[in-house]
């Protein structure tokens, strides 16, 4: 989801079916904003979530830093989350 929330596969599928049958625009199941069309739009949205101190986004950012072997940066994001 664009707002960094996890959606289970069943809920995601049910939401897609409902939108397809009702011919609705594809939106985030939580915040109802339009889903990002490109990776750049998704990155901008993700950075906004990090700036807003969203715990899910901070955790993902910490994991990204950990994978890059930036353990100090990873620890800072995880602590913030």
CSV table of N, CA, C and O in Angstrom, one decimal:
chain,number,residue,atom,x,y,z
A,1,UNK,N,0.8,-1.2,0.0
A,1,UNK,CA,0.0,0.0,0.0
A,1,UNK,C,0.9,1.2,0.0
A,1,UNK,O,2.0,1.2,0.5
A,2,UNK,N,0.4,2.3,-0.5
A,2,UNK,CA,1.2,3.5,-0.6
A,2,UNK,C,1.5,4.2,0.7
A,2,UNK,O,2.4,4.9,0.8
A,3,UNK,N,0.7,3.8,1.7
A,3,UNK,CA,0.9,4.4,3.0
A,3,UNK,C,1.7,3.5,3.9
A,3,UNK,O,1.7,3.7,5.2
A,4,UNK,N,2.4,2.6,3.4
A,4,UNK,CA,3.4,1.7,4.1
A,4,UNK,C,2.7,0.6,5.0
A,4,UNK,O,3.3,0.0,5.8
A,5,UNK,N,1.4,0.5,4.8
A,5,UNK,CA,0.7,-0.5,5.6
A,5,UNK,C,0.7,-1.9,4.9
A,5,UNK,O,0.7,-1.9,3.7
A,6,UNK,N,0.8,-3.0,5.6
A,6,UNK,CA,0.8,-4.3,5.1
A,6,UNK,C,-0.6,-4.7,4.8
A,6,UNK,O,-1.5,-4.5,5.7
A,7,UNK,N,-0.9,-5.3,3.7
A,7,UNK,CA,-2.2,-5.8,3.3
A,7,UNK,C,-2.0,-7.3,3.0
A,7,UNK,O,-1.2,-7.7,2.2
A,8,UNK,N,-2.8,-8.2,3.7
A,8,UNK,CA,-2.7,-9.6,3.4
A,8,UNK,C,-3.2,-9.9,2.0
A,8,UNK,O,-3.9,-9.1,1.4
A,9,UNK,N,-2.7,-11.0,1.5
A,9,UNK,CA,-3.0,-11.4,0.1
A,9,UNK,C,-4.5,-11.5,-0.1
A,9,UNK,O,-5.1,-11.1,-1.1
A,10,UNK,N,-5.3,-12.1,0.9
A,10,UNK,CA,-6.7,-12.3,0.7
A,10,UNK,C,-7.4,-11.0,0.7
A,10,UNK,O,-8.3,-10.8,-0.2
A,11,UNK,N,-7.1,-10.0,1.5
A,11,UNK,CA,-7.7,-8.7,1.5
A,11,UNK,C,-7.3,-7.9,0.3
A,11,UNK,O,-8.2,-7.3,-0.3
A,12,UNK,N,-6.1,-8.1,-0.2
A,12,UNK,CA,-5.7,-7.4,-1.4
A,12,UNK,C,-6.5,-7.9,-2.6
A,12,UNK,O,-7.0,-7.2,-3.4
A,13,UNK,N,-6.6,-9.3,-2.7
A,13,UNK,CA,-7.4,-9.9,-3.8
A,13,UNK,C,-8.8,-9.4,-3.7
A,13,UNK,O,-9.4,-9.1,-4.8
A,14,UNK,N,-9.4,-9.5,-2.5
A,14,UNK,CA,-10.9,-9.1,-2.4
A,14,UNK,C,-11.1,-7.6,-2.8
A,14,UNK,O,-12.0,-7.3,-3.5
A,15,UNK,N,-10.1,-6.8,-2.5
A,15,UNK,CA,-10.2,-5.4,-2.8
A,15,UNK,C,-10.1,-5.2,-4.3
A,15,UNK,O,-10.8,-4.4,-4.9
A,16,UNK,N,-9.2,-5.9,-5.0
A,16,UNK,CA,-9.0,-5.8,-6.4
A,16,UNK,C,-10.2,-6.3,-7.2
A,16,UNK,O,-10.7,-5.7,-8.1
A,17,UNK,N,-10.8,-7.4,-6.7
A,17,UNK,CA,-12.0,-7.9,-7.3
A,17,UNK,C,-13.2,-6.9,-7.2
A,17,UNK,O,-13.9,-6.6,-8.2
A,18,UNK,N,-13.3,-6.3,-6.0
A,18,UNK,CA,-14.4,-5.4,-5.8
A,18,UNK,C,-14.2,-4.2,-6.7
A,18,UNK,O,-15.2,-3.7,-7.3
A,19,UNK,N,-13.0,-3.7,-6.8
A,19,UNK,CA,-12.8,-2.5,-7.7
A,19,UNK,C,-13.0,-2.8,-9.2
A,19,UNK,O,-13.5,-2.0,-9.9
A,20,UNK,N,-12.6,-4.0,-9.6
A,20,UNK,CA,-12.7,-4.4,-11.0
A,20,UNK,C,-14.2,-4.6,-11.3
A,20,UNK,O,-14.7,-4.1,-12.3
A,21,UNK,N,-15.0,-5.2,-10.4
A,21,UNK,CA,-16.4,-5.4,-10.7
A,21,UNK,C,-17.2,-4.1,-10.7
A,21,UNK,O,-18.1,-3.9,-11.5
A,22,UNK,N,-16.8,-3.2,-9.8
A,22,UNK,CA,-17.5,-1.9,-9.8
A,22,UNK,C,-16.8,-0.8,-10.7
A,22,UNK,O,-17.3,0.3,-10.8
A,23,UNK,N,-15.8,-1.3,-11.4
A,23,UNK,CA,-15.0,-0.4,-12.3
A,23,UNK,C,-14.6,0.9,-11.6
A,23,UNK,O,-14.7,2.0,-12.1
A,24,UNK,N,-14.0,0.7,-10.4
A,24,UNK,CA,-13.4,1.8,-9.7
A,24,UNK,C,-12.0,2.0,-10.0
A,24,UNK,O,-11.3,1.0,-10.4
A,25,UNK,N,-11.5,3.2,-9.7
A,25,UNK,CA,-10.0,3.5,-9.9
A,25,UNK,C,-9.2,2.7,-8.8
A,25,UNK,O,-9.7,2.6,-7.7
A,26,UNK,N,-8.0,2.3,-9.2
A,26,UNK,CA,-7.2,1.6,-8.3
A,26,UNK,C,-6.7,2.6,-7.2
A,26,UNK,O,-6.0,3.6,-7.5
A,27,UNK,N,-7.0,2.3,-5.9
A,27,UNK,CA,-6.6,3.2,-4.8
A,27,UNK,C,-6.0,2.4,-3.7
A,27,UNK,O,-6.2,1.2,-3.6
A,28,UNK,N,-5.3,3.1,-2.8
A,28,UNK,CA,-4.8,2.4,-1.6
A,28,UNK,C,-5.9,2.0,-0.7
A,28,UNK,O,-6.9,2.8,-0.5
A,29,UNK,N,-5.9,0.7,-0.2
A,29,UNK,CA,-7.0,0.3,0.6
A,29,UNK,C,-7.1,1.0,2.0
A,29,UNK,O,-8.2,1.0,2.6
A,30,UNK,N,-6.1,1.7,2.4
A,30,UNK,CA,-6.1,2.4,3.7
A,30,UNK,C,-6.4,3.9,3.6
A,30,UNK,O,-7.3,4.4,4.2
A,31,UNK,N,-5.6,4.6,2.7
A,31,UNK,CA,-5.8,6.0,2.7
A,31,UNK,C,-6.6,6.5,1.5
A,31,UNK,O,-7.0,7.7,1.4
A,32,UNK,N,-6.9,5.6,0.5
A,32,UNK,CA,-7.8,5.8,-0.6
A,32,UNK,C,-7.2,6.8,-1.7
A,32,UNK,O,-7.8,7.3,-2.6
A,33,UNK,N,-5.9,7.1,-1.5
A,33,UNK,CA,-5.2,7.8,-2.6
A,33,UNK,C,-4.9,6.9,-3.8
A,33,UNK,O,-4.8,5.7,-3.6
A,34,UNK,N,-4.7,7.5,-4.9
A,34,UNK,CA,-4.4,6.8,-6.1
A,34,UNK,C,-3.1,6.1,-5.9
A,34,UNK,O,-2.2,6.6,-5.3
A,35,UNK,N,-3.0,4.8,-6.4
A,35,UNK,CA,-1.8,4.1,-6.3
A,35,UNK,C,-0.7,4.7,-7.2
A,35,UNK,O,-1.0,5.2,-8.3
A,36,UNK,N,0.5,4.7,-6.8
A,36,UNK,CA,1.6,5.2,-7.7
A,36,UNK,C,1.7,4.5,-9.0
A,36,UNK,O,1.6,3.3,-9.1
A,37,UNK,N,1.9,5.2,-10.1
A,37,UNK,CA,2.0,4.6,-11.4
A,37,UNK,C,3.4,4.2,-11.8
A,37,UNK,O,3.6,3.3,-12.6
A,38,UNK,N,4.4,4.9,-11.2
A,38,UNK,CA,5.8,4.6,-11.5
A,38,UNK,C,6.5,4.4,-10.2
A,38,UNK,O,6.1,4.7,-9.2
A,39,UNK,N,7.7,3.8,-10.4
A,39,UNK,CA,8.6,3.6,-9.2
A,39,UNK,C,9.0,4.9,-8.6
A,39,UNK,O,9.1,5.0,-7.4
A,40,UNK,N,9.2,6.0,-9.4
A,40,UNK,CA,9.6,7.3,-8.9
A,40,UNK,C,8.5,7.8,-8.0
A,40,UNK,O,8.7,8.4,-6.9
A,41,UNK,N,7.2,7.7,-8.4
A,41,UNK,CA,6.1,8.1,-7.6
A,41,UNK,C,6.0,7.3,-6.3
A,41,UNK,O,5.8,7.9,-5.2
A,42,UNK,N,6.3,6.0,-6.4
A,42,UNK,CA,6.3,5.2,-5.2
A,42,UNK,C,7.4,5.6,-4.2
A,42,UNK,O,7.2,5.7,-3.0
A,43,UNK,N,8.6,6.0,-4.8
A,43,UNK,CA,9.7,6.4,-3.9
A,43,UNK,C,9.4,7.7,-3.2
A,43,UNK,O,9.7,7.9,-2.0
A,44,UNK,N,8.7,8.6,-3.9
A,44,UNK,CA,8.4,9.9,-3.3
A,44,UNK,C,7.4,9.7,-2.2
A,44,UNK,O,7.5,10.3,-1.1
A,45,UNK,N,6.4,8.8,-2.4
A,45,UNK,CA,5.4,8.5,-1.4
A,45,UNK,C,6.1,7.9,-0.2
A,45,UNK,O,5.8,8.2,1.0
A,46,UNK,N,7.0,7.0,-0.4
A,46,UNK,CA,7.7,6.3,0.7
A,46,UNK,C,8.5,7.3,1.5
A,46,UNK,O,8.5,7.2,2.7
A,47,UNK,N,9.2,8.2,0.8
A,47,UNK,CA,10.0,9.2,1.5
A,47,UNK,C,9.1,10.1,2.4
A,47,UNK,O,9.5,10.5,3.5
A,48,UNK,N,7.9,10.4,1.9
A,48,UNK,CA,7.0,11.2,2.7
A,48,UNK,C,6.6,10.4,4.0
A,48,UNK,O,6.4,11.0,5.0
A,49,UNK,N,6.4,9.1,3.8
A,49,UNK,CA,6.1,8.3,5.0
A,49,UNK,C,7.2,8.2,6.0
A,49,UNK,O,7.0,8.3,7.2
A,50,UNK,N,8.4,8.2,5.5
A,50,UNK,CA,9.6,8.2,6.4
A,50,UNK,C,9.7,9.6,7.1
A,50,UNK,O,9.9,9.6,8.3
A,51,UNK,N,9.5,10.7,6.4
A,51,UNK,CA,9.5,12.0,6.9
A,51,UNK,C,8.4,12.2,8.0
A,51,UNK,O,8.6,12.9,9.0
A,52,UNK,N,7.3,11.5,7.8
A,52,UNK,CA,6.2,11.6,8.8
A,52,UNK,C,6.4,10.6,10.0
A,52,UNK,O,5.5,10.5,10.8
A,53,UNK,N,7.6,10.0,10.0
A,53,UNK,CA,7.9,9.0,11.1
A,53,UNK,C,6.9,7.9,11.2
A,53,UNK,O,6.6,7.4,12.3
A,54,UNK,N,6.5,7.4,10.1
A,54,UNK,CA,5.6,6.2,10.0
A,54,UNK,C,6.5,5.0,10.4
A,54,UNK,O,7.5,4.7,9.8
A,55,UNK,N,6.1,4.2,11.5
A,55,UNK,CA,6.9,3.1,12.0
A,55,UNK,C,7.2,2.1,10.9
A,55,UNK,O,8.3,1.5,10.9
A,56,UNK,N,6.2,1.8,10.1
A,56,UNK,CA,6.4,0.7,9.0
A,56,UNK,C,7.5,1.2,8.0
A,56,UNK,O,8.3,0.4,7.7
A,57,UNK,N,7.4,2.4,7.6
A,57,UNK,CA,8.3,3.0,6.7
A,57,UNK,C,9.7,3.1,7.3
A,57,UNK,O,10.7,2.8,6.6
A,58,UNK,N,9.8,3.5,8.5
A,58,UNK,CA,11.1,3.5,9.2
A,58,UNK,C,11.7,2.2,9.3
A,58,UNK,O,13.0,2.0,9.2
A,59,UNK,N,10.9,1.2,9.6
A,59,UNK,CA,11.5,-0.2,9.7
A,59,UNK,C,12.0,-0.7,8.4
A,59,UNK,O,13.1,-1.3,8.3
A,60,UNK,N,11.3,-0.4,7.3
A,60,UNK,CA,11.8,-0.8,6.0
A,60,UNK,C,13.1,0.0,5.6
A,60,UNK,O,14.0,-0.6,5.1
A,61,UNK,N,13.1,1.3,6.0
A,61,UNK,CA,14.3,2.0,5.7
A,61,UNK,C,15.5,1.5,6.5
A,61,UNK,O,16.6,1.4,6.0
A,62,UNK,N,15.2,1.1,7.7
A,62,UNK,CA,16.3,0.5,8.6
A,62,UNK,C,16.8,-0.8,7.9
A,62,UNK,O,18.0,-1.0,7.9
A,63,UNK,N,15.9,-1.6,7.4
A,63,UNK,CA,16.3,-2.9,6.8
A,63,UNK,C,17.1,-2.6,5.5
A,63,UNK,O,18.1,-3.3,5.2
A,64,UNK,N,16.8,-1.6,4.7
A,64,UNK,CA,17.5,-1.2,3.6
A,64,UNK,C,19.0,-0.8,3.9
A,64,UNK,O,19.9,-1.2,3.3
A,65,UNK,N,19.1,0.0,5.0
A,65,UNK,CA,20.4,0.4,5.5
A,65,UNK,C,21.2,-0.8,6.0
A,65,UNK,O,22.4,-0.9,5.7
A,66,UNK,N,20.5,-1.7,6.6
A,66,UNK,CA,21.2,-2.9,7.1
A,66,UNK,C,21.8,-3.8,6.0
A,66,UNK,O,22.9,-4.3,6.0
A,67,UNK,N,21.0,-3.9,4.9
A,67,UNK,CA,21.4,-4.7,3.8
A,67,UNK,C,22.6,-4.1,3.1
A,67,UNK,O,23.5,-4.8,2.6
A,68,UNK,N,22.7,-2.7,3.1
A,68,UNK,CA,23.8,-2.0,2.6
A,68,UNK,C,25.0,-2.0,3.6
A,68,UNK,O,26.0,-1.3,3.3
A,69,UNK,N,24.9,-2.7,4.7
A,69,UNK,CA,25.9,-2.8,5.7
A,69,UNK,C,26.1,-1.5,6.4
A,69,UNK,O,27.2,-1.3,7.0
A,70,UNK,N,25.1,-0.6,6.4
A,70,UNK,CA,25.2,0.6,7.2
A,70,UNK,C,24.5,0.3,8.5
A,70,UNK,O,23.3,0.7,8.7
A,71,UNK,N,25.1,-0.3,9.4
A,71,UNK,CA,24.5,-0.8,10.7
A,71,UNK,C,24.1,0.4,11.6
A,71,UNK,O,23.1,0.3,12.3
A,72,UNK,N,24.9,1.4,11.6
A,72,UNK,CA,24.6,2.6,12.4
A,72,UNK,C,23.3,3.2,11.9
A,72,UNK,O,22.4,3.5,12.7
A,73,UNK,N,23.2,3.4,10.6
A,73,UNK,CA,22.0,4.0,10.0
A,73,UNK,C,20.8,3.1,10.3
A,73,UNK,O,19.7,3.6,10.6
A,74,UNK,N,21.0,1.8,10.1
A,74,UNK,CA,19.9,0.9,10.3
A,74,UNK,C,19.4,0.9,11.8
A,74,UNK,O,18.2,1.0,12.0
A,75,UNK,N,20.3,1.0,12.7
A,75,UNK,CA,20.0,1.0,14.1
A,75,UNK,C,19.2,2.3,14.4
A,75,UNK,O,18.2,2.3,15.2
A,76,UNK,N,19.6,3.5,13.8
A,76,UNK,CA,18.9,4.7,14.0
A,76,UNK,C,17.4,4.6,13.6
A,76,UNK,O,16.5,5.1,14.2
A,77,UNK,N,17.2,4.1,12.4
A,77,UNK,CA,15.9,4.0,11.8
A,77,UNK,C,15.0,3.0,12.7
A,77,UNK,O,13.9,3.3,13.0
A,78,UNK,N,15.6,1.9,13.0
A,78,UNK,CA,14.8,0.9,13.8
A,78,UNK,C,14.5,1.5,15.2
A,78,UNK,O,13.4,1.2,15.7
A,79,UNK,N,15.4,2.2,15.8
A,79,UNK,CA,15.2,2.8,17.1
A,79,UNK,C,14.0,3.8,17.0
A,79,UNK,O,13.2,3.9,17.9
A,80,UNK,N,14.0,4.6,15.9
A,80,UNK,CA,13.0,5.6,15.7
A,80,UNK,C,11.6,4.9,15.5
A,80,UNK,O,10.6,5.5,15.9
A,81,UNK,N,11.7,3.8,14.8
A,81,UNK,CA,10.4,3.1,14.6
A,81,UNK,C,9.8,2.6,15.9
A,81,UNK,O,8.6,2.5,16.1
